[in-house]
mmCIF file of C-alpha atoms in Angstrom:
data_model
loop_
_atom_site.group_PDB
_atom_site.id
_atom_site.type_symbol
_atom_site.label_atom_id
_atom_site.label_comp_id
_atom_site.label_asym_id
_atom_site.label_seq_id
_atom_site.Cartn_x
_atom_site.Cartn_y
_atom_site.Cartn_z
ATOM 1 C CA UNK A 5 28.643 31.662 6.061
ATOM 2 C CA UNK A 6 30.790 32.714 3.310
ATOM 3 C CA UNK A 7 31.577 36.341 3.043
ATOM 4 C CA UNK A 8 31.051 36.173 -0.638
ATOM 5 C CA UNK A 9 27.453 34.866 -0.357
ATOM 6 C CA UNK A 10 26.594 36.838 2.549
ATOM 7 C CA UNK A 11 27.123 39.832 0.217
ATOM 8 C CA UNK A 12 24.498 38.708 -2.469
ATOM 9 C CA UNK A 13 22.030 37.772 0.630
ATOM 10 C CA UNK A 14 22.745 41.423 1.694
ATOM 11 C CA UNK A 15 22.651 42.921 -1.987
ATOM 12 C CA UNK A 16 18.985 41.141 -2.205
ATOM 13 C CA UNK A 17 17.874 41.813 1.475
ATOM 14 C CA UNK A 18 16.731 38.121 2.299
ATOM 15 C CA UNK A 19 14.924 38.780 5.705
ATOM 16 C CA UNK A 20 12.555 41.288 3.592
ATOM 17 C CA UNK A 21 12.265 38.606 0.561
ATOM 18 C CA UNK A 22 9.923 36.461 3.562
ATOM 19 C CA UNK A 23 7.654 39.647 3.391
ATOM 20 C CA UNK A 24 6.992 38.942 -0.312
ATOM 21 C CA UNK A 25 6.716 35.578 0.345
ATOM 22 C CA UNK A 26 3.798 35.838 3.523
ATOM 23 C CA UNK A 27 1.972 38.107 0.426
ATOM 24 C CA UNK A 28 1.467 35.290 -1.766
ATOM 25 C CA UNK A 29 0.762 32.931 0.768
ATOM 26 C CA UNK A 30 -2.097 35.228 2.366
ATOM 27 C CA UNK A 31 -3.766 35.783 -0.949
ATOM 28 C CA UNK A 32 -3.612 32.159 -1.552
ATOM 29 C CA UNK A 33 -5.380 30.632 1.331
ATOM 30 C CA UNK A 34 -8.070 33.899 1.343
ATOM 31 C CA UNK A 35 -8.797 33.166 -2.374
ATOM 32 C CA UNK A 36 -8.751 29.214 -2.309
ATOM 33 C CA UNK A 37 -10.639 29.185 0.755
ATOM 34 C CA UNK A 38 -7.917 27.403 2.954
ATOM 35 C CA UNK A 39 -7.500 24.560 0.129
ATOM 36 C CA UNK A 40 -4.370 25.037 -1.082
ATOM 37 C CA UNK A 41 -3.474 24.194 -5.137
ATOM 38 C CA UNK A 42 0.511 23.437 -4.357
ATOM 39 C CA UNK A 43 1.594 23.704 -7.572
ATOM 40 C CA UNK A 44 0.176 26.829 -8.280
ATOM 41 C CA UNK A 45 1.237 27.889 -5.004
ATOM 42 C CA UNK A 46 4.819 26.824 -5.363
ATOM 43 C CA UNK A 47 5.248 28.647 -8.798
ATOM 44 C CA UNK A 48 3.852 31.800 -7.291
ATOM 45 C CA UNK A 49 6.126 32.290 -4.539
ATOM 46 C CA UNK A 50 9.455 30.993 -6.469
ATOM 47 C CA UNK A 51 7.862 33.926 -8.866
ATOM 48 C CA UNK A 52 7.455 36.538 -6.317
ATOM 49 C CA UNK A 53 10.745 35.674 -4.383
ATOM 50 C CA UNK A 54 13.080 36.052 -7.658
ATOM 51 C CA UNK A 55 11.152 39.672 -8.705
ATOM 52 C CA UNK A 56 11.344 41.117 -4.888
ATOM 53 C CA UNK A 57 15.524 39.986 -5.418
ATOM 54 C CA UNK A 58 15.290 41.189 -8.500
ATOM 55 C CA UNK A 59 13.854 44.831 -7.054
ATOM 56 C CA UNK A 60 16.114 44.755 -4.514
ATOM 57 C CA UNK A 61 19.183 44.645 -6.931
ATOM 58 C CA UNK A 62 18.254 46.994 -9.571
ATOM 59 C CA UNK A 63 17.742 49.227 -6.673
ATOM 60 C CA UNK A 64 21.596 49.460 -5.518
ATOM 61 C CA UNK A 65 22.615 49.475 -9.670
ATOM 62 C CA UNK A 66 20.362 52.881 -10.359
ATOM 63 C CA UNK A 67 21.456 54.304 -6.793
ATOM 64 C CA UNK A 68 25.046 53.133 -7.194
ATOM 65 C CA UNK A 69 26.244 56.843 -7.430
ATOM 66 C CA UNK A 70 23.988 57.540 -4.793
ATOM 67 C CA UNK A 71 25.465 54.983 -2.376
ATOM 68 C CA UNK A 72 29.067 55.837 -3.369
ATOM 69 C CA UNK A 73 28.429 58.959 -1.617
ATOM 70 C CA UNK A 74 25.834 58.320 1.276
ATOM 71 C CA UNK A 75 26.203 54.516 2.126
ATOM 72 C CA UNK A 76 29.629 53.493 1.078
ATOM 73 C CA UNK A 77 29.538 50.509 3.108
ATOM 74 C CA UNK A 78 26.801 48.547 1.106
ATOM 75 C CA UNK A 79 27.853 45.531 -1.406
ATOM 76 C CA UNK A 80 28.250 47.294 -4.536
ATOM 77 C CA UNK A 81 29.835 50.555 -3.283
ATOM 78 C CA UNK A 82 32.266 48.752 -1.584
ATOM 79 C CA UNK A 83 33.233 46.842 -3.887
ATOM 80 C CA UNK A 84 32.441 43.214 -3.029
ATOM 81 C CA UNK A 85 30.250 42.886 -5.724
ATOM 82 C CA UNK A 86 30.726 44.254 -9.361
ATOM 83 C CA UNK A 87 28.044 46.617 -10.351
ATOM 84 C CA UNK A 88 28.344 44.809 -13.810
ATOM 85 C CA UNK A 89 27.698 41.852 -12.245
ATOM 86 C CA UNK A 90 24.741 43.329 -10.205
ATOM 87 C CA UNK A 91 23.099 44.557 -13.224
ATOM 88 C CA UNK A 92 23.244 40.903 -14.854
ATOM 89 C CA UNK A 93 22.038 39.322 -11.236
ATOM 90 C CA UNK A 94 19.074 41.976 -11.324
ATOM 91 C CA UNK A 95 17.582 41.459 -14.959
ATOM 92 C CA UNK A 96 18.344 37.422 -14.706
ATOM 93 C CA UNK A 97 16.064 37.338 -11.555
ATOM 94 C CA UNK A 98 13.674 39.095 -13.364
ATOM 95 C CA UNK A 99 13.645 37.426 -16.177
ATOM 96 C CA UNK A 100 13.474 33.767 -14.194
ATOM 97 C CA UNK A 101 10.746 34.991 -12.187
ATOM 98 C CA UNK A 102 7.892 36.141 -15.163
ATOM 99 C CA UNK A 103 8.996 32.553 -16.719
ATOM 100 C CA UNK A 104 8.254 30.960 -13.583
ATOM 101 C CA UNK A 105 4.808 32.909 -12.942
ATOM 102 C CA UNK A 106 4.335 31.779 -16.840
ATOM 103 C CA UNK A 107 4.249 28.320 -15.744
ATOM 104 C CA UNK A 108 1.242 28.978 -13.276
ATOM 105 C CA UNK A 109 -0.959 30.684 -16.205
ATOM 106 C CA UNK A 110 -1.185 33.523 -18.569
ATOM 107 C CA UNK A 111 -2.889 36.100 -15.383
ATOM 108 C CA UNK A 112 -0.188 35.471 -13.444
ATOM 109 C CA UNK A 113 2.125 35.963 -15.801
ATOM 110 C CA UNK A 114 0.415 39.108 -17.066
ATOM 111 C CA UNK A 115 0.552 40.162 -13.209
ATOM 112 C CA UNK A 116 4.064 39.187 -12.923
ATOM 113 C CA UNK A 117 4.895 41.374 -16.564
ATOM 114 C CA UNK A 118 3.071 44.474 -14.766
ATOM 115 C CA UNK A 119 4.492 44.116 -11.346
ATOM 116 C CA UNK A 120 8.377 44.034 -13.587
ATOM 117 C CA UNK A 121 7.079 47.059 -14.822
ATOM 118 C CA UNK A 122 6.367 48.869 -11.755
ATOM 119 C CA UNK A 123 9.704 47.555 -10.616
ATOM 120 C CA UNK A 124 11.737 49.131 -13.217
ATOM 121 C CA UNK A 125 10.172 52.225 -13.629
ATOM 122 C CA UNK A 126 10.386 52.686 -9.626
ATOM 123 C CA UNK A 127 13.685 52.383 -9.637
ATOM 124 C CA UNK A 128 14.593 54.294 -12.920
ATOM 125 C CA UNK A 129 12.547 57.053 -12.502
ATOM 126 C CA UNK A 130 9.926 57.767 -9.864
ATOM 127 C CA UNK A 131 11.680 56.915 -6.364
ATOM 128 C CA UNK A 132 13.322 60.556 -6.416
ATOM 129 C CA UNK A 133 9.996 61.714 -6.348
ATOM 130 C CA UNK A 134 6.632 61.283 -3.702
ATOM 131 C CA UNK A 135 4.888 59.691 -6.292
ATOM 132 C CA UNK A 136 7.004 57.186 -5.936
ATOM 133 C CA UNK A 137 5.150 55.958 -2.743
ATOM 134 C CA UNK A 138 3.056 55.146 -4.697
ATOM 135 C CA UNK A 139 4.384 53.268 -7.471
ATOM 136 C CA UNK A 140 6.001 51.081 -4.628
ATOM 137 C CA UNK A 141 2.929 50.531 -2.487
ATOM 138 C CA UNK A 142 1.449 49.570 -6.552
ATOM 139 C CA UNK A 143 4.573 46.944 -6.600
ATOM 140 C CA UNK A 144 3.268 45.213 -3.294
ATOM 141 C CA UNK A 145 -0.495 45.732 -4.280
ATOM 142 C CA UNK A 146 0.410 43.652 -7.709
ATOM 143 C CA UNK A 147 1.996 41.003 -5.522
ATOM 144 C CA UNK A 148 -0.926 40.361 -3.274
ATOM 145 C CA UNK A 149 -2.979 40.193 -6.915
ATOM 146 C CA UNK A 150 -0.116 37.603 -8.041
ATOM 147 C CA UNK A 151 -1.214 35.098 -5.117
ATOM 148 C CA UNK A 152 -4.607 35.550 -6.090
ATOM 149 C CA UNK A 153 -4.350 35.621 -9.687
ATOM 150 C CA UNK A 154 -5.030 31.885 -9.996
ATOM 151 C CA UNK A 155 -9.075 32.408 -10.070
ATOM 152 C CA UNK A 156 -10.646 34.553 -11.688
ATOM 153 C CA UNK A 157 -10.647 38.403 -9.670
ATOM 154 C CA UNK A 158 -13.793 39.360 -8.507
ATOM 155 C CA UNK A 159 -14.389 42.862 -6.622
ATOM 156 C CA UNK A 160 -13.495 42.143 -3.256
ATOM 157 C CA UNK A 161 -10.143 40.746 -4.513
ATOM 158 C CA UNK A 162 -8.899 44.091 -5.438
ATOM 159 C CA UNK A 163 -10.355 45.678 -1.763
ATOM 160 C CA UNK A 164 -8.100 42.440 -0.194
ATOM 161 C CA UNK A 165 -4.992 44.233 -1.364
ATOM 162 C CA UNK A 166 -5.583 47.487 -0.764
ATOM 163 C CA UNK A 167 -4.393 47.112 3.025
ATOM 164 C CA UNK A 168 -1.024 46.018 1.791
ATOM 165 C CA UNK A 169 -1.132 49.416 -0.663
ATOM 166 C CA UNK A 170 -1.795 51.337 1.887
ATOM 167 C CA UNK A 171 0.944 50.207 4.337
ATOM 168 C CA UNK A 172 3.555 50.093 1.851
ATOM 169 C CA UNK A 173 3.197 53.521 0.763
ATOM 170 C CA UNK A 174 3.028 54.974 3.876
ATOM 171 C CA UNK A 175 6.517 53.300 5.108
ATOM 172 C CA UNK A 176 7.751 54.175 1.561
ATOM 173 C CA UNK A 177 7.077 58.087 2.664
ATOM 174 C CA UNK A 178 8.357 57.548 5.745
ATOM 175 C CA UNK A 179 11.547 56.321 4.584
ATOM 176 C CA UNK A 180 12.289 59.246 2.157
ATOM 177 C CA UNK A 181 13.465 60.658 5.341
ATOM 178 C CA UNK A 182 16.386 57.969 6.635
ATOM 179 C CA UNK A 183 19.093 59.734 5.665
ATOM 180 C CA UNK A 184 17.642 63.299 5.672
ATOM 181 C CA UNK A 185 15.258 63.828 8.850
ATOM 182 C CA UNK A 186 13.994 67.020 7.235
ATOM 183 C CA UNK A 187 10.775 66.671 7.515
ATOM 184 C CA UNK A 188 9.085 65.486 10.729
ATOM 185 C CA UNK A 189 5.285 66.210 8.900
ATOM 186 C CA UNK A 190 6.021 62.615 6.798
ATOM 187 C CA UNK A 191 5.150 60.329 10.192
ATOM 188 C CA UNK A 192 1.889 62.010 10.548
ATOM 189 C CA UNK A 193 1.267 61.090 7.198
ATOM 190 C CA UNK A 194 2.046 57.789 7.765
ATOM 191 C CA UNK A 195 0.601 57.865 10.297
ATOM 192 C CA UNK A 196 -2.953 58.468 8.732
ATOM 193 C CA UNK A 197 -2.124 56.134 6.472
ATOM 194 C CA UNK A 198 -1.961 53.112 9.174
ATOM 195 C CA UNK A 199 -5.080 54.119 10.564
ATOM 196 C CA UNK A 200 -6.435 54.042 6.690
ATOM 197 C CA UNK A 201 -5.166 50.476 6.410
ATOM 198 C CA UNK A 202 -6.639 49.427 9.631
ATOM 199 C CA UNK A 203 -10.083 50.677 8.846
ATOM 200 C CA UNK A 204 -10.051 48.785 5.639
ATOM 201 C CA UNK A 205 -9.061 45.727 7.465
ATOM 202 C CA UNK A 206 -11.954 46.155 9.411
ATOM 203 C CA UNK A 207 -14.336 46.539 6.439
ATOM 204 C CA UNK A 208 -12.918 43.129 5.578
ATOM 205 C CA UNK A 209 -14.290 41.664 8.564
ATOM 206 C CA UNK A 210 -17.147 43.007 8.156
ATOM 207 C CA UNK A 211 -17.712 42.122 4.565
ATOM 208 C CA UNK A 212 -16.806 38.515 5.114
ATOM 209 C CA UNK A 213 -19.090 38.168 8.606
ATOM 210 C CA UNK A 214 -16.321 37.443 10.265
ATOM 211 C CA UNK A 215 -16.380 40.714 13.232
ATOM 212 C CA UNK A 216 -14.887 38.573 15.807
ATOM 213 C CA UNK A 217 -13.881 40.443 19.268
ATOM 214 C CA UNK A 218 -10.115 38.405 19.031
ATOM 215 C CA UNK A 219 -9.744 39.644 15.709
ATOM 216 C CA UNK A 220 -10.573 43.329 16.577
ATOM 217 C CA UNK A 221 -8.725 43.312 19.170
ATOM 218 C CA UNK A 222 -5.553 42.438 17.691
ATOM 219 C CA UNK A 223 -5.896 45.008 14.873
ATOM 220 C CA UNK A 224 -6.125 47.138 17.629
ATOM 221 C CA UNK A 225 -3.173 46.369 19.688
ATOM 222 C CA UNK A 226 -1.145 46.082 16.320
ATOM 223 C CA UNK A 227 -2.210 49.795 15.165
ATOM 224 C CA UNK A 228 -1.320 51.051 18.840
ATOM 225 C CA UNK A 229 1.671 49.470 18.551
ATOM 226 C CA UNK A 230 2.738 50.742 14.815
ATOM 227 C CA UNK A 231 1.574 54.436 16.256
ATOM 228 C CA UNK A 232 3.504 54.022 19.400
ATOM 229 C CA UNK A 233 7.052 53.354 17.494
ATOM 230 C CA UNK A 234 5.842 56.407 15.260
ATOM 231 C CA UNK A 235 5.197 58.578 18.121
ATOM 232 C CA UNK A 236 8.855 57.572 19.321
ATOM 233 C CA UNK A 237 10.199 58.225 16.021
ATOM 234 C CA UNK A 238 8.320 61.849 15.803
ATOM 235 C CA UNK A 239 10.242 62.500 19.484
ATOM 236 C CA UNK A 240 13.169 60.980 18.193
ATOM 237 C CA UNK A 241 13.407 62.293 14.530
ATOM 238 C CA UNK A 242 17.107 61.413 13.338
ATOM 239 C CA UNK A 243 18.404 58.913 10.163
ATOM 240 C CA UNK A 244 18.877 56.098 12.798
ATOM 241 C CA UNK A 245 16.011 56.338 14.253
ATOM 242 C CA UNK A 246 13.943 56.487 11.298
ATOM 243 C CA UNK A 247 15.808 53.603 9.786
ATOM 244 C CA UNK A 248 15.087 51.264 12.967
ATOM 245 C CA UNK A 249 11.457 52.444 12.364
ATOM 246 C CA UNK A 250 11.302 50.961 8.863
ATOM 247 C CA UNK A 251 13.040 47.778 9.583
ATOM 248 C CA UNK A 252 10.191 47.612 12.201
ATOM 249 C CA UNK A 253 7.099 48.010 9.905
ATOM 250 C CA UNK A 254 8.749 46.309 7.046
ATOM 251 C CA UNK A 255 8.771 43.170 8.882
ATOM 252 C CA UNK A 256 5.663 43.687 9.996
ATOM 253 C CA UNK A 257 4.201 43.211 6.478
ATOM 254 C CA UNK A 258 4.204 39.441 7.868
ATOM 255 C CA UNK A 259 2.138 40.100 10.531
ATOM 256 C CA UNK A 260 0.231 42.124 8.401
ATOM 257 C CA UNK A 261 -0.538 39.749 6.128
ATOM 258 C CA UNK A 262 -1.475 37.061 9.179
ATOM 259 C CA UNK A 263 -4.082 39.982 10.292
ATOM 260 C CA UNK A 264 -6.064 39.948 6.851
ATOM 261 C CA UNK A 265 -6.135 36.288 6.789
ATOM 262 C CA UNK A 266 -7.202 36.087 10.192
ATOM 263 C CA UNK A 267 -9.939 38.739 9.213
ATOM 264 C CA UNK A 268 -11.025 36.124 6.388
ATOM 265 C CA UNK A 269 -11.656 33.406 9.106
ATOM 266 C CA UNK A 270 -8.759 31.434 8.312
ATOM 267 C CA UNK A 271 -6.990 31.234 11.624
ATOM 268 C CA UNK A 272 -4.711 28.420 10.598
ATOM 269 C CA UNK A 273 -3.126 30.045 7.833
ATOM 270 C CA UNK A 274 -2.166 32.980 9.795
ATOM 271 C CA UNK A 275 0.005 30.962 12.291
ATOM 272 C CA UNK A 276 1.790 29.674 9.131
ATOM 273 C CA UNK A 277 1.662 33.324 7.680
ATOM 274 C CA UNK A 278 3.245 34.161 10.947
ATOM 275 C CA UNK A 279 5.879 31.556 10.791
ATOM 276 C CA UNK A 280 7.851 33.226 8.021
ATOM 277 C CA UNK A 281 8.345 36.076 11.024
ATOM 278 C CA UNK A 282 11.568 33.510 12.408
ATOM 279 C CA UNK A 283 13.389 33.288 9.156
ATOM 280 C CA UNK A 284 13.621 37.122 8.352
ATOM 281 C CA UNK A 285 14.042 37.923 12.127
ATOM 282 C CA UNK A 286 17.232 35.629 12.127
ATOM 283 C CA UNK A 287 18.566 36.990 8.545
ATOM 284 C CA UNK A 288 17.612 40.402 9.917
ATOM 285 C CA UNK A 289 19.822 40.569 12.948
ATOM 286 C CA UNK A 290 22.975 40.232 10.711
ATOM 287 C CA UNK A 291 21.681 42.742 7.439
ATOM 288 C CA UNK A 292 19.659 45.201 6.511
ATOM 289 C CA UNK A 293 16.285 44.818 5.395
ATOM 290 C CA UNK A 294 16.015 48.222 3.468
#
C-alpha cells in the first residue's frame, strides 16, 4: 500500500469508518422490516461514511497544536499530510456527504445537516469539556436516526438509538483519560453506562416480543465481557492501557449494532451487521482507530 494513501486511511481512521457504516445498516433492516430499499440504503451509508471521515479529519486540524505536542507521530503532526490540505479534505467530505444524504430525501438530509453540526461544534468547542460526551454520543445517536430517516420516525425509533447514545458517551468519557490516567472514577462511570445500554437493549426485546433466551444470553456474555476489559483497565489504569480499551469497545459498536438487530428478530441481518467486524479488524491491526 502506498505510504501516501496509507496516511489519509490513517488521518480518517478507516477500521472505525465500518462502525458508522454497521449504524446505518442496523437502522435500516430494523425500520424496513428486513426489506431492504437499496437505493436509499446505498445513499445513506456513502452519506454516513464521508461525514464519520469528515469527523475524523477536522478532529486532527482543531487538535493540530495539541498533537504537535502529545502525539507527534500522527499524519498531520508529522508532516505527511499538510494541515492546509487536511482542512480542505475535512470540509469537502462534509460537504459530499449532506449532498449525498440530499439525494435520499429532505429528512435525511435535514439529519445529515444536524449530525454536521454536532460534528463541528464537537470538535471546535465542546471536546475539552465532559459535555462533550455527550455531544459525541448525540453525533452517533443522529447516525442511527440517518439509517432510519427514510420512514417516517415514530416513538420507538428514537428509544432504537438510544443504546448507541449511551455506549458512545460512555467510551467518549472513558477516553478523556488516554493520555492522562488521572482519574480512575471515569471507568465506573462507564461502566454504569454499559449496564444502562444493556438494560435498554433489553426493553427492546421486550417491546418488540421478541425475549428470546439466545438473545439474552448474548447481551449477557457481551456486557460481562465489556465489564471484564473495564475491570482490567481499572487494575491496569495507564494511557496504553486505556487506549487498547477504547480500540476494544469502539469496534465493538459493530457488534453492538448486530445485538439490537438481533433484539428486533432479524437474525439475518446481524450476521451481515457482523460481517463489517473483518474489514475494520484487518485495517485495525496496521492504524489506529481513535
Amino acid at each position: 500500500m502506498p505510504s501516501s494513501f496509507f496516511n489519509y486511511l490513517q488521518l480518517v481512521r478507516a477500521p472505525a469508518v465500518f462502525t458508522a457504516l454497521s449504524n446505518i445498516l442496523a437502522a435500516h433492516i430494523i425500520v424496513t422490516q428486513g426489506r431492504i430499499l437499496w437505493p436509499s440504503l446505498l445513499l445513506l451509508l456513502v452519506a454516513s461514511a464521508l461525514l464519520y471521515m469528515s469527523g475524523m479529519v477536522l478532529n486532527d486540524c482543531f487538535d493540530f497544536n495539541e498533537d504537535n505536542r502529545d502525539r507527534p507521530s500522527r499524519p498531520l503532526p508529522s508532516g505527511r499530510i499538510p494541515i492546509r490540505t487536511a482542512w480542505r479534505l475535512g470540509w469537502i467530505l462534509m460537504a459530499t456527504g449532506l449532498v449525498i444524504a440530499s439525494l435520499a430525501g429532505f429528512k435525511p438530509f435535514f439529519i445529515a445537516l444536524l449530525l454536521s453540526a454536532l460534528i463541528i461544534f464537537y470538535n471546535a468547542y465542546a471536546k475539552k469539556t465532559l459535555f462533550g460526551t455527550l455531544v459525541m454520543g448525540g453525533c452517533r445517536y443522529m447516525n442511527w436516526l440517518l439509517g432510519l430517516s427514510i420512514i417516517p420516525f415514530l416513538p420507538e425509533h428514537f428509544i432504537l438509538a438510544l443504546p448507541i447514545f449511551i455506549y458512545v458517551s460512555s467510551l467518549t468519557l472513558l477516553s478523556t483519560e488516554e493520555t492522562t490516567a488521572t482519574r480512575r472514577l471515569f471507568i465506573v462511570f462507564s461502566s454504569i453506562g454499559m449496564f444502562i445500554c444493556a438494560a435498554i437493549i433489553l426493553f427492546i426485546q421486550l417491546k418488540a416480543s421478541s425475549f428470546r433466551v439466545l438473545t439474552s444470553s448474548i447481551l449477557l456474555f457481551s456486557l460481562l465481557l465489556i465489564l471484564f476489559r473495564m475491570l482490567k483497565t481499572y487494575q491496569d489504569f495507564s494511557p496504553l492501557q486505556i487506549q487498547k480499551t477504547i480500540k476494544f469497545l469502539v469496534m465493538g459498536i459493530i457488534p453492538l449494532d448486530a445485538l439490537i438487530t438481533l433484539s428486533s428478530t432479524y437474525t439475518w441481518g446481524s450476521i451481515v451487521i457482523l460481517l463489517l467486524l473483518l474489514p475494520g479488524w484487518i485495517l485495525g491491526r496496521s492504524m489506529r482507530v481513535t
